[in-house]
JSON list of C-alpha atoms in Angstrom, two decimals:
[
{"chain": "A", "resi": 610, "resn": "UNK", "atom": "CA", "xyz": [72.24, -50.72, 5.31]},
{"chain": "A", "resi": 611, "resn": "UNK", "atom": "CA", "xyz": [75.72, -50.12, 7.00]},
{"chain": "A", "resi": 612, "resn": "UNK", "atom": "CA", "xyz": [75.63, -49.99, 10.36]},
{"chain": "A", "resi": 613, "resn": "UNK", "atom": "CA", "xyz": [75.76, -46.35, 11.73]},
{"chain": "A", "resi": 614, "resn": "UNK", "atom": "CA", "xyz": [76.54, -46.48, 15.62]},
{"chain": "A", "resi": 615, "resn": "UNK", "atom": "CA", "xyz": [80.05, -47.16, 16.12]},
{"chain": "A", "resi": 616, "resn": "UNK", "atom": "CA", "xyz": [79.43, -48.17, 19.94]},
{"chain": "A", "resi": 617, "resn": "UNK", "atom": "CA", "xyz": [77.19, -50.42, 19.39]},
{"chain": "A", "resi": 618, "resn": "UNK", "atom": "CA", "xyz": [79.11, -52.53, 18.10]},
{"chain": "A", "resi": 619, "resn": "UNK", "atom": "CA", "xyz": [82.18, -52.60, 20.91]},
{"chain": "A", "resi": 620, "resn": "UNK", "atom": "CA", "xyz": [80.15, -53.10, 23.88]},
{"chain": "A", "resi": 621, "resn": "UNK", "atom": "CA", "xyz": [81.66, -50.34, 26.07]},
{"chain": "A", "resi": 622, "resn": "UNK", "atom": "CA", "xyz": [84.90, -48.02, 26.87]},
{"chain": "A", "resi": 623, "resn": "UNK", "atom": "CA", "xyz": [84.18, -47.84, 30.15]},
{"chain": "A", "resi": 624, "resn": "UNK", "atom": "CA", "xyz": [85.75, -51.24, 32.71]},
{"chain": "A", "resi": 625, "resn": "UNK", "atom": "CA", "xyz": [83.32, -52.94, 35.21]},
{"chain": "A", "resi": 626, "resn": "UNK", "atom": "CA", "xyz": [84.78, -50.55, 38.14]},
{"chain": "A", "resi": 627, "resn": "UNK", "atom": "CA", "xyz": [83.49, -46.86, 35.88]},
{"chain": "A", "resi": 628, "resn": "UNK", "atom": "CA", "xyz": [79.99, -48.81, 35.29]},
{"chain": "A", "resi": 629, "resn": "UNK", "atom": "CA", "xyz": [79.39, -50.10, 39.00]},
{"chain": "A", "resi": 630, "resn": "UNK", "atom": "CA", "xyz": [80.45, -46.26, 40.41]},
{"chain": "A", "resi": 631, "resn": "UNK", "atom": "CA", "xyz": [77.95, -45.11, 37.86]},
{"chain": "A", "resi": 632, "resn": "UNK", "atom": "CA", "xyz": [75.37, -47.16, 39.19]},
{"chain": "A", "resi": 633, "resn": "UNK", "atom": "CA", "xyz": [75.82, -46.62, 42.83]},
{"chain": "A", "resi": 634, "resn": "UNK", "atom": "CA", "xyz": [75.94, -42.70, 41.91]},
{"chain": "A", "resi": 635, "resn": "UNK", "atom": "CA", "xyz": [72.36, -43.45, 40.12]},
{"chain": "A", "resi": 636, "resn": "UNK", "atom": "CA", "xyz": [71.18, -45.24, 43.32]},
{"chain": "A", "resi": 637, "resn": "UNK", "atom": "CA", "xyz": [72.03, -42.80, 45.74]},
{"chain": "A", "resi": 638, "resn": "UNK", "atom": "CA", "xyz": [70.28, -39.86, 43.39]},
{"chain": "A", "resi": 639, "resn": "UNK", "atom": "CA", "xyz": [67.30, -41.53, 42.58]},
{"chain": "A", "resi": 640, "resn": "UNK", "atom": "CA", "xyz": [66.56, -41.94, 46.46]},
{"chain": "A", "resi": 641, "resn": "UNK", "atom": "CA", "xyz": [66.75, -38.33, 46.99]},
{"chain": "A", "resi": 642, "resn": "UNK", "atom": "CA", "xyz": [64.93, -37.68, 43.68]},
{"chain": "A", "resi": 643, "resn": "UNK", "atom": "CA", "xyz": [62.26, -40.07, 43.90]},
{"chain": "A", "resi": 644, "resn": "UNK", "atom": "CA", "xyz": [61.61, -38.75, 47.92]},
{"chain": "A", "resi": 645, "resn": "UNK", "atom": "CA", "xyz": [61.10, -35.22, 46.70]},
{"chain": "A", "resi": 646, "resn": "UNK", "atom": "CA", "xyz": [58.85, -35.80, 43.82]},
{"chain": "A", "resi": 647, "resn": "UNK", "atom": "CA", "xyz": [56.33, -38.78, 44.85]},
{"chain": "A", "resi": 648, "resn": "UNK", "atom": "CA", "xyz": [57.43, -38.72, 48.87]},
{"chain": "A", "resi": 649, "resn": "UNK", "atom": "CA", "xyz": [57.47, -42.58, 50.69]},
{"chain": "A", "resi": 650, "resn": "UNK", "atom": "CA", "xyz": [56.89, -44.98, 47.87]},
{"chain": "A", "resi": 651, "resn": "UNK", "atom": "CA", "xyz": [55.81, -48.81, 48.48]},
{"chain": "A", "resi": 652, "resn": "UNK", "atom": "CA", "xyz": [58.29, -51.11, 46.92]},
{"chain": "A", "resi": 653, "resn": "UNK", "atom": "CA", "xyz": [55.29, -52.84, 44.80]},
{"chain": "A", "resi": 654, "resn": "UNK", "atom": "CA", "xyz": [54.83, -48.93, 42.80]},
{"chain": "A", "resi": 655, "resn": "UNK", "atom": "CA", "xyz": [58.67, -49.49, 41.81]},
{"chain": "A", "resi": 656, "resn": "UNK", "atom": "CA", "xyz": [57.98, -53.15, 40.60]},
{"chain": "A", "resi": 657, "resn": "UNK", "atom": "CA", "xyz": [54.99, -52.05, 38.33]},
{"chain": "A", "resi": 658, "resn": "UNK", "atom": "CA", "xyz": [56.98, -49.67, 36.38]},
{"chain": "A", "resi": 659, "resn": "UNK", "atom": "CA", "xyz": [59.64, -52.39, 35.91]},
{"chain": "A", "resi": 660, "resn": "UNK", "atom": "CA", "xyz": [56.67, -54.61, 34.71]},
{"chain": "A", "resi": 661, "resn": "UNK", "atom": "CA", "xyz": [55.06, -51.52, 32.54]},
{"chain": "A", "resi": 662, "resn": "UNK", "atom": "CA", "xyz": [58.50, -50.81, 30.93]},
{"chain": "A", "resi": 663, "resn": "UNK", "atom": "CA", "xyz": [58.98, -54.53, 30.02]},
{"chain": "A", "resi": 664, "resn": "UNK", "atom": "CA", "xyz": [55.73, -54.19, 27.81]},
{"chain": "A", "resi": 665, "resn": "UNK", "atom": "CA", "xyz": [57.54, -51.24, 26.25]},
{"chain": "A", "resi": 666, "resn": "UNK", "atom": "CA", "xyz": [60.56, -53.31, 25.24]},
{"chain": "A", "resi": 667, "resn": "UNK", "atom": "CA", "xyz": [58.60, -56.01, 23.98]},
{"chain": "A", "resi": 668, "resn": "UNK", "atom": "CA", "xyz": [56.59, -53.50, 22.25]},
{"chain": "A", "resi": 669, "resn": "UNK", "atom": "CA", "xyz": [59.73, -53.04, 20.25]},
{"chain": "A", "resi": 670, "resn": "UNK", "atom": "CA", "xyz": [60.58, -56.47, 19.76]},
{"chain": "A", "resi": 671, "resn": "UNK", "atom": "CA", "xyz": [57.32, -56.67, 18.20]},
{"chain": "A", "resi": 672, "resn": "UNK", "atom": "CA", "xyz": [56.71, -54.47, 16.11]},
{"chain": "A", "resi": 673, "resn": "UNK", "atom": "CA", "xyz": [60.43, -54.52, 14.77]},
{"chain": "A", "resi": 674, "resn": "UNK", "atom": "CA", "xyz": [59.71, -57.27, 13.81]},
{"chain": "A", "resi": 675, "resn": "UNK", "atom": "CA", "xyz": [56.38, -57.04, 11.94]},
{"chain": "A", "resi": 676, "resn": "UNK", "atom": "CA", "xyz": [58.08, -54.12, 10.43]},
{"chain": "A", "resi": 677, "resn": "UNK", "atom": "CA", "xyz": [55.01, -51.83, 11.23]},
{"chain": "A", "resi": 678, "resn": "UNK", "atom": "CA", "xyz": [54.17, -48.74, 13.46]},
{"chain": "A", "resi": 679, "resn": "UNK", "atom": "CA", "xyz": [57.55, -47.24, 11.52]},
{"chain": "A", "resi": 680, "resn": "UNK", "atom": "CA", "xyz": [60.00, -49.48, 14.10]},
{"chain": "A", "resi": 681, "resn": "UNK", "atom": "CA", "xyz": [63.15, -49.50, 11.37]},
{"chain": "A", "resi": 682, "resn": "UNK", "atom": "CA", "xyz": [66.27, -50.60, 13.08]},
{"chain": "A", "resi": 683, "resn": "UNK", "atom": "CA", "xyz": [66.94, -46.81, 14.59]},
{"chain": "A", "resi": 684, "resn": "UNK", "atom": "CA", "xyz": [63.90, -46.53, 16.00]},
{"chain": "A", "resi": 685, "resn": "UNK", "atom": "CA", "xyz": [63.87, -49.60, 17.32]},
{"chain": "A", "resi": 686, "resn": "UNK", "atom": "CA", "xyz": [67.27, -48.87, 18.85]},
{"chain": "A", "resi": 687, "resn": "UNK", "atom": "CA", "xyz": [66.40, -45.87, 20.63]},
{"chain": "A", "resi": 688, "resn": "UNK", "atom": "CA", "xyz": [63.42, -46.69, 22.08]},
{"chain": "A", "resi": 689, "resn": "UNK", "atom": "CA", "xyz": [64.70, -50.29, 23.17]},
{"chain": "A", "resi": 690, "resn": "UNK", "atom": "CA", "xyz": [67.40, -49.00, 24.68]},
{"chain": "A", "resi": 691, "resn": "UNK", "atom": "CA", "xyz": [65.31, -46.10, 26.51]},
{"chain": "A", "resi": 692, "resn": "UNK", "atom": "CA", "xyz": [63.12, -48.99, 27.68]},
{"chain": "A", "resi": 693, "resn": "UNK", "atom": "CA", "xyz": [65.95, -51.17, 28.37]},
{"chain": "A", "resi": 694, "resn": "UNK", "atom": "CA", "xyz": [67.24, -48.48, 30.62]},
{"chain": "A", "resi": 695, "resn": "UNK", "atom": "CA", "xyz": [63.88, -47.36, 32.36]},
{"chain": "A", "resi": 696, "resn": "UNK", "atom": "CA", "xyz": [63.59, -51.23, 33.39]},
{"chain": "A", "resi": 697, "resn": "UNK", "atom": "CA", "xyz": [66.88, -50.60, 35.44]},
{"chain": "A", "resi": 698, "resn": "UNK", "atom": "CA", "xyz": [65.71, -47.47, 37.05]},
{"chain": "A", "resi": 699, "resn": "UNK", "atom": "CA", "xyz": [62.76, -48.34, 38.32]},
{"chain": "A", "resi": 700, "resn": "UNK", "atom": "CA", "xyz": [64.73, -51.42, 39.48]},
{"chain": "A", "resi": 701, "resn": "UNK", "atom": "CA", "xyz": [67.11, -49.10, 41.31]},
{"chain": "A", "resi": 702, "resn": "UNK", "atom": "CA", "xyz": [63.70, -47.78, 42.93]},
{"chain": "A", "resi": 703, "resn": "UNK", "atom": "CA", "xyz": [62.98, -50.98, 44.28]},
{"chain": "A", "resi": 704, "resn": "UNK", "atom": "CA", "xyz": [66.76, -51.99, 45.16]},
{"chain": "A", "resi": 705, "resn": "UNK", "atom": "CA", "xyz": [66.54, -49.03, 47.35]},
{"chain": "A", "resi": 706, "resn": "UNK", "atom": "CA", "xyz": [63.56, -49.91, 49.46]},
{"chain": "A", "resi": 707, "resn": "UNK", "atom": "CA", "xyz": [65.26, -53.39, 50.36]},
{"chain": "A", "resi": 708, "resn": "UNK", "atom": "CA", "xyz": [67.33, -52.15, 53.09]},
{"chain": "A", "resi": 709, "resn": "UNK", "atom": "CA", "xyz": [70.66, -53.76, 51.24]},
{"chain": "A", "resi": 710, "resn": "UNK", "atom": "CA", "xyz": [73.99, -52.40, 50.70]},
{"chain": "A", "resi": 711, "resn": "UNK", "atom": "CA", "xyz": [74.50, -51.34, 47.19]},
{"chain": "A", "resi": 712, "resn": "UNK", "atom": "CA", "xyz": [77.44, -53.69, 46.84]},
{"chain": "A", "resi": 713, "resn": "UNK", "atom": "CA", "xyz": [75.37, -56.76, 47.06]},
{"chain": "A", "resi": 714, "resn": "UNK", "atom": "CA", "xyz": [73.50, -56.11, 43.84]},
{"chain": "A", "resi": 715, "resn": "UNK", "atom": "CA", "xyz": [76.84, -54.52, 41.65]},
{"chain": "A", "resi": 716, "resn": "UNK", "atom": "CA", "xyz": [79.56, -57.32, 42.39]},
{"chain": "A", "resi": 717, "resn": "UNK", "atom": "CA", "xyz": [77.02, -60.12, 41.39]},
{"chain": "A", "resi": 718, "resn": "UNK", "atom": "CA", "xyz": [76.66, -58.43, 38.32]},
{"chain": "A", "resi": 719, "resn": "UNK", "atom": "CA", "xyz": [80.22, -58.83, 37.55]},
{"chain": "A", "resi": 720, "resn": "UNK", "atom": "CA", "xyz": [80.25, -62.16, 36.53]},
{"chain": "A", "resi": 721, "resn": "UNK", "atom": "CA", "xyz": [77.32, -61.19, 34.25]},
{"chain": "A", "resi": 722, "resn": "UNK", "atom": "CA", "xyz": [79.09, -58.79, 32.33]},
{"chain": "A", "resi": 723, "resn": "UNK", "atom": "CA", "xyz": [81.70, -61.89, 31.40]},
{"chain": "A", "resi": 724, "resn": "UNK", "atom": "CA", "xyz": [78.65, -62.97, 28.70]},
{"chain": "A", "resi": 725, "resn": "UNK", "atom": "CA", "xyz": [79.98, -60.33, 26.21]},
{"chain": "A", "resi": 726, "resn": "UNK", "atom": "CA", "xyz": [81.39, -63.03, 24.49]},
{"chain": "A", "resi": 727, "resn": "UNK", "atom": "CA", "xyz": [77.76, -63.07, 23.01]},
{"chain": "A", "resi": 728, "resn": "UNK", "atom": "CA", "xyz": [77.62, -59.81, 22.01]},
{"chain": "A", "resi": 729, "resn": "UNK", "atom": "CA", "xyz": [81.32, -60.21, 20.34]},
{"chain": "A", "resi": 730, "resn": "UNK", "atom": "CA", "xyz": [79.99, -63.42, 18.16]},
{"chain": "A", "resi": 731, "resn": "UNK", "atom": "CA", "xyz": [77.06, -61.64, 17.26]},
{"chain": "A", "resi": 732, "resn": "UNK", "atom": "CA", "xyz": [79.04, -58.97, 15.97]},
{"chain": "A", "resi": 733, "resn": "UNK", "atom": "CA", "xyz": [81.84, -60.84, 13.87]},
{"chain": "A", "resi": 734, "resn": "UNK", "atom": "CA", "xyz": [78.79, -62.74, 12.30]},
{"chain": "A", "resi": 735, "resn": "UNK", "atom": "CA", "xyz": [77.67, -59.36, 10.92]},
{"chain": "A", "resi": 736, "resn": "UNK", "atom": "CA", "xyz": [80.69, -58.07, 10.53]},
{"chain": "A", "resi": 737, "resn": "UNK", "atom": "CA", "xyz": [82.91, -60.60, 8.84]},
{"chain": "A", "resi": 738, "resn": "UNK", "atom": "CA", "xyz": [79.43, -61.52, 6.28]},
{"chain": "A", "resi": 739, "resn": "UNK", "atom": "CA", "xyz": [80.69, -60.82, 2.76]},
{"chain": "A", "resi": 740, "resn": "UNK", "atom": "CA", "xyz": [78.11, -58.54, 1.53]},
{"chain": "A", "resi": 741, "resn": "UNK", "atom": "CA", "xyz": [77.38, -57.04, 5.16]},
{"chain": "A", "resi": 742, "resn": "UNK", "atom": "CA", "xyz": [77.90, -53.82, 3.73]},
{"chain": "A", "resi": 743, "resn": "UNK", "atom": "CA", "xyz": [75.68, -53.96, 0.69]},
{"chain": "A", "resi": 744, "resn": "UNK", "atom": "CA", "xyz": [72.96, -56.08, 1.85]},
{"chain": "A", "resi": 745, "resn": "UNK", "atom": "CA", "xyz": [69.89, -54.16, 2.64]},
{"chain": "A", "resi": 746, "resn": "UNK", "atom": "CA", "xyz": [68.32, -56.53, 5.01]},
{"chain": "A", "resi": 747, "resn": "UNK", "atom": "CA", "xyz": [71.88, -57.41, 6.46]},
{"chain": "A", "resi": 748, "resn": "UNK", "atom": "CA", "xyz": [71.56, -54.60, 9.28]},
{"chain": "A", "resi": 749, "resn": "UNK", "atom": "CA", "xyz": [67.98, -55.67, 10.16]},
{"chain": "A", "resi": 750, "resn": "UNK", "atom": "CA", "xyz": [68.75, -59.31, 9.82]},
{"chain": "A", "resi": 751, "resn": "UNK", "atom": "CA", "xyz": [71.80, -58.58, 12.40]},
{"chain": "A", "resi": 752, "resn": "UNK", "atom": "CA", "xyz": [69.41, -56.60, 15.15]},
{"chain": "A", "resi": 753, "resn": "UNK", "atom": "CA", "xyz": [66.77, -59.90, 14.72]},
{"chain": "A", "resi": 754, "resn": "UNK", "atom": "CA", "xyz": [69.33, -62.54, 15.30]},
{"chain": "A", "resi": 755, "resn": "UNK", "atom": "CA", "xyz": [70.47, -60.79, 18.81]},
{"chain": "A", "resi": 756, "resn": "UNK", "atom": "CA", "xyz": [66.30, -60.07, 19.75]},
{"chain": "A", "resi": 757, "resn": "UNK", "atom": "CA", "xyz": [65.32, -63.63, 18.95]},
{"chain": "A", "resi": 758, "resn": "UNK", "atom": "CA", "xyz": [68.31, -65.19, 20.75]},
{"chain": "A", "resi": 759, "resn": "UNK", "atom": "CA", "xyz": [67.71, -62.62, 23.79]},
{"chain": "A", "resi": 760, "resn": "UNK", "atom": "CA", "xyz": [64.20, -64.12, 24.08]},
{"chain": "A", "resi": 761, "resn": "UNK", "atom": "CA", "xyz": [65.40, -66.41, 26.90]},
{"chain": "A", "resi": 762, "resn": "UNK", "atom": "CA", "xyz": [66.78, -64.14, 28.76]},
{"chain": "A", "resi": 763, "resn": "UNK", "atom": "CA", "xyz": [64.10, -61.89, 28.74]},
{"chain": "A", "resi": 764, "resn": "UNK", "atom": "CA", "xyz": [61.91, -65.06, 29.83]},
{"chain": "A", "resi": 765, "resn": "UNK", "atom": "CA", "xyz": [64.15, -64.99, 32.82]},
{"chain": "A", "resi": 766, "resn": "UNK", "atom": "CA", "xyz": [63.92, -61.18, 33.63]},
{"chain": "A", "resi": 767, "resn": "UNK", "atom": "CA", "xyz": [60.16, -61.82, 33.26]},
{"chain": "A", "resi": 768, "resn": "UNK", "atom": "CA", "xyz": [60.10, -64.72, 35.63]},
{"chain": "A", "resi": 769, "resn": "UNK", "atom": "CA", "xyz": [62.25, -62.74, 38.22]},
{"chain": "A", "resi": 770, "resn": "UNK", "atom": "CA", "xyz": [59.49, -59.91, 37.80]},
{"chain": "A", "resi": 771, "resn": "UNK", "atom": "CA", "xyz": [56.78, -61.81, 38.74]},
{"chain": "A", "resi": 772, "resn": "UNK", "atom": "CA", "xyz": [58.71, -63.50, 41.77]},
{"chain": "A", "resi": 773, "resn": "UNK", "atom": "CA", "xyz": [59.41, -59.23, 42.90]},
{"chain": "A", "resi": 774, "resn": "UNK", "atom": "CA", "xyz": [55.72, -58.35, 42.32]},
{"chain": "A", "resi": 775, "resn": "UNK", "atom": "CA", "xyz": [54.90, -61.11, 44.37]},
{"chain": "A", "resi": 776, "resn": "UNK", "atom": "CA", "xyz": [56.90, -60.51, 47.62]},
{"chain": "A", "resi": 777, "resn": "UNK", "atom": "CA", "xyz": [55.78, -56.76, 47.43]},
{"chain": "A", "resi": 778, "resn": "UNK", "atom": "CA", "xyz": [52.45, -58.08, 47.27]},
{"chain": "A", "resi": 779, "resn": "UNK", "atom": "CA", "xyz": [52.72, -59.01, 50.60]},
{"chain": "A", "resi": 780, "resn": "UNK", "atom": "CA", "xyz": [53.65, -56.04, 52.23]},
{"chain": "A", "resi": 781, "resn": "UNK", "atom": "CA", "xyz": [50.50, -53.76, 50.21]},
{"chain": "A", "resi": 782, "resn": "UNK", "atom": "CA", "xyz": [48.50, -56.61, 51.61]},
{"chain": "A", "resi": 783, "resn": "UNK", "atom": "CA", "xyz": [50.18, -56.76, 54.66]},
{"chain": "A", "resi": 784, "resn": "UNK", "atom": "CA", "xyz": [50.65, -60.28, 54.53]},
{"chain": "A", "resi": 785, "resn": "UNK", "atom": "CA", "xyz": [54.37, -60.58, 54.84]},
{"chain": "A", "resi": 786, "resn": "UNK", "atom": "CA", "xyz": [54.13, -64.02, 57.09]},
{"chain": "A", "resi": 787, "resn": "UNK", "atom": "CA", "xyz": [57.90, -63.91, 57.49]},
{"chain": "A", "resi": 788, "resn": "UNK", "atom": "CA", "xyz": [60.57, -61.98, 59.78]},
{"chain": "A", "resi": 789, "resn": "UNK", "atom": "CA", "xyz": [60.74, -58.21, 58.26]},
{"chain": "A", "resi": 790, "resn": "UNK", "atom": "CA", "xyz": [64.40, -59.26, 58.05]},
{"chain": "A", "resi": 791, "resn": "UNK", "atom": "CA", "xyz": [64.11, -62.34, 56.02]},
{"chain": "A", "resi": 792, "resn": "UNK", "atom": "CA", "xyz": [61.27, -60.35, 54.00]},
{"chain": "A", "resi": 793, "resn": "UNK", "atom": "CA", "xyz": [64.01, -57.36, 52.76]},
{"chain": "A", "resi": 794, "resn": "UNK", "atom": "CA", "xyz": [66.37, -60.47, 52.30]},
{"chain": "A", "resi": 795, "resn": "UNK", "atom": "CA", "xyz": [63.96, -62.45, 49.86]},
{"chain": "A", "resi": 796, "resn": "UNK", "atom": "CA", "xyz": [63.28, -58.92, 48.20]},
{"chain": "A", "resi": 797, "resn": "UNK", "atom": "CA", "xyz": [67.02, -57.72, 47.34]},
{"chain": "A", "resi": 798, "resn": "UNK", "atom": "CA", "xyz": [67.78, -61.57, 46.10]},
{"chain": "A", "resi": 799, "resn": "UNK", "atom": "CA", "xyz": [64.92, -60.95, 43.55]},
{"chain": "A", "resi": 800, "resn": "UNK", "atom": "CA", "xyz": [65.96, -58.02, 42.63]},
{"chain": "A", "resi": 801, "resn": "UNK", "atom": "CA", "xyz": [69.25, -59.18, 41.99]},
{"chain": "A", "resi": 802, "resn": "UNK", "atom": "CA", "xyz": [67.86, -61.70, 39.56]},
{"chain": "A", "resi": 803, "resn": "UNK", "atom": "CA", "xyz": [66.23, -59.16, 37.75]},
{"chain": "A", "resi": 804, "resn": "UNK", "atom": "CA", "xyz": [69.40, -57.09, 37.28]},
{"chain": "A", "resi": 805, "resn": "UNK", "atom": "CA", "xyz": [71.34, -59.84, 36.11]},
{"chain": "A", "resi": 806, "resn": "UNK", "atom": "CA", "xyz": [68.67, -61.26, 33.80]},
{"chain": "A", "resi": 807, "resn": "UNK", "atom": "CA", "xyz": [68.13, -57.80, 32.58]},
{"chain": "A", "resi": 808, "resn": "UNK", "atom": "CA", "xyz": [71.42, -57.04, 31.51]},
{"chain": "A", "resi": 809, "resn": "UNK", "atom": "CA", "xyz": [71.43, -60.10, 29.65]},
{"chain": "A", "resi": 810, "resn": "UNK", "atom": "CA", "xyz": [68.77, -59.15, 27.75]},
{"chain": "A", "resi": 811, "resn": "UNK", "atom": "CA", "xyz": [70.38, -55.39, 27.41]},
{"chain": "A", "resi": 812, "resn": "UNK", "atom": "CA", "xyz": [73.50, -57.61, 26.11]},
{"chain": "A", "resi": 813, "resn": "UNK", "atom": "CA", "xyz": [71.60, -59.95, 23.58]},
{"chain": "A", "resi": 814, "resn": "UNK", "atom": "CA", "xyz": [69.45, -57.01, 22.32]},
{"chain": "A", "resi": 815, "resn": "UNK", "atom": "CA", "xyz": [71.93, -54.04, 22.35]},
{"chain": "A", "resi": 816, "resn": "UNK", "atom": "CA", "xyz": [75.54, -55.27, 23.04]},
{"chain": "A", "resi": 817, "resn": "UNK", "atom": "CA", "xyz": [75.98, -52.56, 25.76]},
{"chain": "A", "resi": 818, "resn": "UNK", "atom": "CA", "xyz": [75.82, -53.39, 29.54]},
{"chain": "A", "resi": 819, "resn": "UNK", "atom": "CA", "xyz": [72.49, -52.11, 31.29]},
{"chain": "A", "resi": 820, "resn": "UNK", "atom": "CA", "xyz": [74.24, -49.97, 33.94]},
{"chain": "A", "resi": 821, "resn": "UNK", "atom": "CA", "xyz": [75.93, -48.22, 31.12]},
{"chain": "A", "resi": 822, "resn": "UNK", "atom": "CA", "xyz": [72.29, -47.32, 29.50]},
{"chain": "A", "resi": 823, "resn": "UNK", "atom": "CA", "xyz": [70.93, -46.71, 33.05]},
{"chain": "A", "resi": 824, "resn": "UNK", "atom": "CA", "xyz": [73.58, -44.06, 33.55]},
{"chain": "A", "resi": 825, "resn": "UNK", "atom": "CA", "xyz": [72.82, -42.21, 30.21]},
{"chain": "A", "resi": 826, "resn": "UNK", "atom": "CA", "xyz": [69.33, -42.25, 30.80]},
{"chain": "A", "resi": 827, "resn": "UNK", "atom": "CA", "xyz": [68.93, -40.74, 34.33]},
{"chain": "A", "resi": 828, "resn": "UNK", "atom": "CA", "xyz": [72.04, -38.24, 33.50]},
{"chain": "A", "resi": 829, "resn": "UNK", "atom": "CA", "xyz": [69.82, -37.09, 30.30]},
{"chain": "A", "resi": 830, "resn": "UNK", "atom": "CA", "xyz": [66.30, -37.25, 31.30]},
{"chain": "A", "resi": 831, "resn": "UNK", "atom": "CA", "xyz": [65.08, -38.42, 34.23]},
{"chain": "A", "resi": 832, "resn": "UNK", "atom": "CA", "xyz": [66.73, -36.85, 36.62]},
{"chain": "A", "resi": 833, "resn": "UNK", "atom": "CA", "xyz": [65.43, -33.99, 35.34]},
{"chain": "A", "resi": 834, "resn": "UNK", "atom": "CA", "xyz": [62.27, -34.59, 35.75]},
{"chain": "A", "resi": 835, "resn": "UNK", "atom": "CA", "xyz": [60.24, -32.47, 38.43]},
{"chain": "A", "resi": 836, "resn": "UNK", "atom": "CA", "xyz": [57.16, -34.21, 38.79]},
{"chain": "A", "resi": 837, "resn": "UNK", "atom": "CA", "xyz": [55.91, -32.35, 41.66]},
{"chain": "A", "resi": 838, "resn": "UNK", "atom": "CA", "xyz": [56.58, -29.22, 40.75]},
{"chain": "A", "resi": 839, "resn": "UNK", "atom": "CA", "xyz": [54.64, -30.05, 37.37]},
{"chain": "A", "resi": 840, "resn": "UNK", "atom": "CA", "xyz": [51.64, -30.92, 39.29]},
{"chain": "A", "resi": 841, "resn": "UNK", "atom": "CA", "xyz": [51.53, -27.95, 41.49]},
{"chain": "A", "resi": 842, "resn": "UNK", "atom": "CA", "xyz": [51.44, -26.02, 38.21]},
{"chain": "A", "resi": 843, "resn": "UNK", "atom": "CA", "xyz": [48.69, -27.97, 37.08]},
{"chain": "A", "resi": 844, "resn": "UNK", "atom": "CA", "xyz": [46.95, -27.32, 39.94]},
{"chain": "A", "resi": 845, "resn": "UNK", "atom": "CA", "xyz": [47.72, -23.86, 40.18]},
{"chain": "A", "resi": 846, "resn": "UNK", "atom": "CA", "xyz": [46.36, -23.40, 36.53]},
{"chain": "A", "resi": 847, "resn": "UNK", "atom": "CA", "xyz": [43.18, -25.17, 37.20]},
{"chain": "A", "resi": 848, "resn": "UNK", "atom": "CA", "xyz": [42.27, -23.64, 40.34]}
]
C-alpha cells in the first residue's frame, strides 16, 4: 500500500511562530466557548476528558494493531489523530483554569518540536525501503514502527495525567494544603508536562506537531459545537 497523505509525511508547512499563534487563538476561544456552553468548570472535569481521550488513542493503538474492529491504517489515522487532538483541547481547558500566561506553556514547547528528527528517520526508513511501494504490509509495518516506539512517550503523557488529576483532586476535595498561589503554580507545571509529552506522542504516532492537529480540530468541529443550546432542545422536546 503506497502511502496516500502527502503531509504526513513532512511534518508541517507551518514554522513554530504560525503553530504557537494558533494555539493561543484556540486558548482564548475555548474560554469563551467552554463558559457559554457548560458555565464555571472545575479544573478536575477538564483533566477527565484528557484521561477519557487517552483511552481513545490507545483504543487505536490497539486495535490497529490486532487488526480488528476494521482499524486499517486510515482509520486508524483519523481517529488517532482526532483523539490525539481532543487530548490537547481538553488540555487547553485545564491550561486555562491555572491562572498562567499562555506563553509559559507555548515557548517550552519549542524545544519539543526540535524531536522531528524522529519523525524524519521514521520516514526515510519507509521511504528509502526498496519495495516500499509494492509491499502490502510496508504502509502498516511503517504506522507500527512509529506507535510502538511512541509507547514511551505516551507512558510519560500518562504519568503527567495522573500527577494533573491528582492536584485537581485537591481542590474538588478541597484539600489543597498549599498557598492558592503555589497550587495554580504546581497545576500549569503539570500541564506543561502533559503538552510536551503529548506532542511527543502526536510526533512518534503521526509526524505532525499536536498544536497543528489541535488547531484543525477546534476550527472543524468543536468549536462548533453548541452544547447548550442542544440541551435546551432536548428539553424543550421532552417537556
Amino acid at each position: 500500500m503506497t502511502p496516500k497523505d502527502p503531509p504526513l509525511y513532512l511534518l508541517t508547512s507551518m514554522n513554530n511562530k504560525e503553530l504557537y499563534i494558533r494555539f493561543e487563538r484556540v486558548c482564548v476561544a475555548h474560554k469563551e466557548w467552554e463558559l457559554t456552553n457548560f458555565g464555571v468548570q472545575p479544573i478536575l472535569r477538564s483533566v477527565k476528558g484528557i484521561m477519557e481521550e487517552q483511552g481513545e488513542l490507545m483504543h487505536c493503538v490497539l486495535k490497529f494493531e490486532q487488526g480488528i474492529r476494521g482499524m486499517d491504517a486510515d482509520k486508524y489515522l483519523e481517529l488517532g489523530k482526532d483523539a490525539i487532538a481532543d487530548i490537547g483541547i481538553y488540555l487547553i481547558s485545564a491550561i486555562n483554569k491555572t491562572n498562567t500566561p499562555i506563553s509559559f506553556f507555548t515557548i517550552d514547547a519549542c524545544a519539543v518540536m526540535h524531536g522531528v528528527s524522529i519523525h524524519d528517520r521514521l520516514c526515510s526508513d519507509f521511504l528509502d525501503a526498496p519495495d516500499a511501494t509494492v509491499a502490502p504490509n510496508a504502509y502498516r509495518e511503517f504506522l507500527q514502527k512509529r506507535s510502538d516506539e511512541g509507547m514511551w512517550a505516551f507512558r510519560n503523557m500518562h504519568a503527567a495525567t495522573n500527577m494533573l488529576f491528582y492536584f485537581a483532586l485537591q481542590e474538588k476535595l478541597d484539600r489543597v494544603d498549599v498557598v492558592k498561589a503555589d497550587w495554580y503554580k504546581q497545576l500549569a507545571n503539570e500541564c506543561k508536562k502533559v503538552l510536551n509529552a503529548a506532542n511527543d506522542v502526536s510526533l512518534y504516532l503521526f509526524g505532525v506537531p499536536i498544536m497543528e492537529l489541535i488547531s484543525e480540530v477546534w476550527d472543524r468541529e468543536v468549536s462548533k459545537r453548541e452544547w447548550k443550546a442542544r440541551k435546551q432542545q432536548e428539553e424543550s422536546a421532552t417537556a
